[in-house]
Amino acid sequence: MTNQITAKTITDSEIFYGHKACAGCGGSLAVRIALKVLGERAISVLPAGCMSAVGFNYPHLCFSNNSIISTFAGTASMLTGVEAGARAVGIKNFKAVGLAGDGGTADIGIQALSGAIDRNDDILYICYDNEAYMNTGIQKSGLTPFGAKTTTTPSGENIHGNLRPKKNLFEIVAAHNISYAATASIGNLPDFINKIEKASKIKGTTYIHVVAPCPIGWGIPVNETIEIARKMIDCGLWYLAEYENGQFTLNKNPRDFSSIKDYLLSQGRFKHLDDADIEILAAQRDAKWAAIQKNWNTTKEEL
Amino acid sequence: MTKAFLSGNDAFAEGVRLARPQVISIYPITPQTTVVERISEMVEDSSLKSELIHVESEHSALSCAIGASAMGARTFTATSSQGLLYMAECLPYASGGRFPIVMMNANRSTALPWNIYGDQRDSLSQLDCGWIQVYVEDAQESLDMALQSYHIAENPLVSTPVMVNLDGFVLTHTYETVEIPSQTDADRFLPPFQTENKMSLDNPKNLAFSVGPDNNMEFKYLQHKAILGSKRIIEETDAKFAEIFGRSYGGLTQGYRLDDADYILITLGSITGLCREVVDELRERGEKVGLLKLRFLRPFPSDDLVAALGSAKAVGVLEKDISFGYEGTVYTNVNSVIAKNGLRLETYNFIAGLGGRDISRENITAIFRHLQTGGQHVNFIGLGVTIDD
């Protein structure tokens, strides 16, 4: 299975354009790239959320491929119906793709996602993770990390933002024995492109969890979206990995982590963290990496 | 055509088979479950060629059906009670998107208290969700309306989902002799599904979009107009059905001994059969009583009601429903027609059968007595109490 599309050869034509996403939006970049890789024969399902809010306002519709908004909880279930319906009416060579945020995937949509993976429906589900409910104005989701300030996890003298660690959705999905799952980041587009293309060629349910920072929600300048996504990987709070044939594989195995403190304190949402809070995050990171190094296939150094 | 001894659910499943839906999403709930069991068997033995999808909830059942319908596939799903309420978000979604899905609902009480038996509060609570709502009386009508519902829903002028309601247990699980049409005749009646309201690779579309204040009312007005317009399509469908299968249900309502009737009882669903017998008994005694079965609650059969009730002295509405804090929902709807058309007659509401409570022949006889003698307006049958606002 050789992939064809690289950052250099990716098409110039756009499928998702003319939308009203904020400057520096990571989610819209993830959706744009995903559809460029999948092409015009992708049929996309997006739940109520940022991308449908910015790209789906009659008569101003911003997808040149077939696209439909689902209910917030119903990305995966509608995707199942679209895939089955397309086959039933005789459509061939298409890809049904879900493009949902972290709240729509890890919280309200997790039941439908679990059902679709259980059925092994022939769909690709891409979760663009900006670590909070951004469309409604930055509220905590199940993928909001420890310590992050959101409008529902404010930081003050008593509580320093979100008290719970980020839910590990990649491994929750993998635990279904899914055909293919991967993590990605818009901080590493070649890797993301590679994984979309790979997933699109696999029959059965595939899942890509792509971190896509939101400048407004994260409290960063709009021209630093990519940079902060890279820093997140470099400091070890995110990792690029795949799950296939019952095996986890780490795609990038850094020798040293960059400063976690620098990553955190360059964002408004973490500005309030004290050294003790940062120690907790560093300890969580180190425990996770110890488990990764012990249990996952880490010999690959592709990137 | 063959004859078989079938339950309401079995009969409905036969109707679904004859309609050849291409995608079916299934999830069990009492007393709907045997429908999806029969359909699963039909797919297994290839008598029904359909994509059968085992969804993990009713919300997903309807969400999945919407997705398949948006690709131009004929779809089916079924539910009941808590399941209908769990999928409630998807109900106006399906109708607002103008997806002509057909869904069977086994009418069942809603919790709390928990109760698996039949009443109509589940579907009547969703009267405003933009679906066409049908209430059927017996197993034959169940089968026939499975077929007819696709014919109505998929008419391009209608393009609206249809919910077919069967009373839980008393209809879903009661066996009767049913005529099963041949597939040839069914195909003659129901052509394959064609729609422009779909995504296709030749003509890509963005569906299920947002519409702001500038255009939203136009969409809602057109939706309303389509459902009102479905009255004519419902009648044409009934006529075409009669022509091919020899059975007619009269369209939106079905009257019984209404000529010269002074006292008319309005019913929906399976209780109608017993009420018809009581009408016969009272008629034998020379009493001028009649019966009007409401088959459709949306669109509401206003014209039929005016024609049927015009010269009556009193009308009663018997329903397995209560809108807490007011009266039965069907009664409110009937009274609105009477008020708007200046009809001068007394109206009474009989709340019965909640949580599956039996409605007896004596209860119905007493209801006619109440119509004749007058009394309180809102009555709980079997409790010996009345409630008037």
XYZ file of C-alpha atoms in Angstrom, chain A residues 40-41 43 56-58 61-74 77-78 80-82 84-89 91-92 94 111-112 115 119, chain B residues 22-23 51 53-57 59-60 63-64 66-68 70-73 86 89-90 93 99 199-201 203-211 215 219:
76
model
C -14.514 15.040 -4.564
C -15.833 11.518 -4.038
C -19.201 12.284 1.282
C -23.124 25.588 6.255
C -25.305 28.705 6.368
C -27.927 28.741 3.622
C -22.631 26.607 1.581
C -18.903 25.948 1.587
C -18.373 22.318 0.625
C -18.027 21.461 -3.060
C -18.372 17.753 -2.247
C -21.512 16.071 -0.880
C -21.792 17.118 2.754
C -24.459 16.950 5.416
C -24.780 18.164 8.997
C -25.744 15.549 11.543
C -27.159 15.979 15.023
C -24.479 16.664 17.620
C -24.573 13.081 18.897
C -25.142 11.543 15.481
C -24.702 6.981 13.047
C -25.504 9.293 10.150
C -23.303 4.678 8.812
C -26.565 5.559 7.077
C -24.825 7.574 4.364
C -25.147 2.082 3.566
C -27.473 4.335 1.557
C -24.790 5.142 -1.008
C -24.071 1.446 -1.517
C -27.785 0.639 -1.631
C -28.375 3.068 -4.502
C -22.744 4.423 -5.808
C -19.202 3.071 -6.111
C -16.738 6.880 -2.577
C -21.933 6.046 21.835
C -22.664 6.334 18.135
C -21.585 1.471 17.613
C -20.262 -2.866 13.237
C -33.023 -0.496 0.946
C -31.688 0.424 4.397
C -28.931 -3.302 4.339
C -27.975 -2.104 10.454
C -27.812 -3.000 14.134
C -27.588 0.434 15.673
C -26.781 0.984 19.329
C -29.745 3.245 20.189
C -31.221 8.083 18.357
C -28.793 6.334 16.047
C -29.955 9.345 12.512
C -28.831 6.411 10.367
C -31.737 10.105 7.763
C -28.228 9.519 6.390
C -29.444 6.721 4.117
C -30.131 11.627 2.153
C -28.437 9.278 -0.336
C -31.787 8.535 -1.973
C -32.366 5.147 -0.344
C -34.814 9.055 22.968
C -34.092 15.125 18.484
C -34.012 13.323 15.148
C -34.511 16.703 11.872
C -36.598 12.865 4.275
C -26.647 13.723 -2.397
C -25.106 12.210 -5.509
C -21.655 12.248 -7.063
C -24.772 16.533 -8.535
C -23.109 17.178 -5.156
C -25.230 18.846 -2.517
C -24.855 20.294 0.960
C -27.854 19.064 2.948
C -29.195 19.703 6.444
C -27.837 23.239 6.513
C -28.482 26.184 8.840
C -31.055 28.793 7.853
C -35.142 32.549 5.286
C -38.685 26.732 4.916
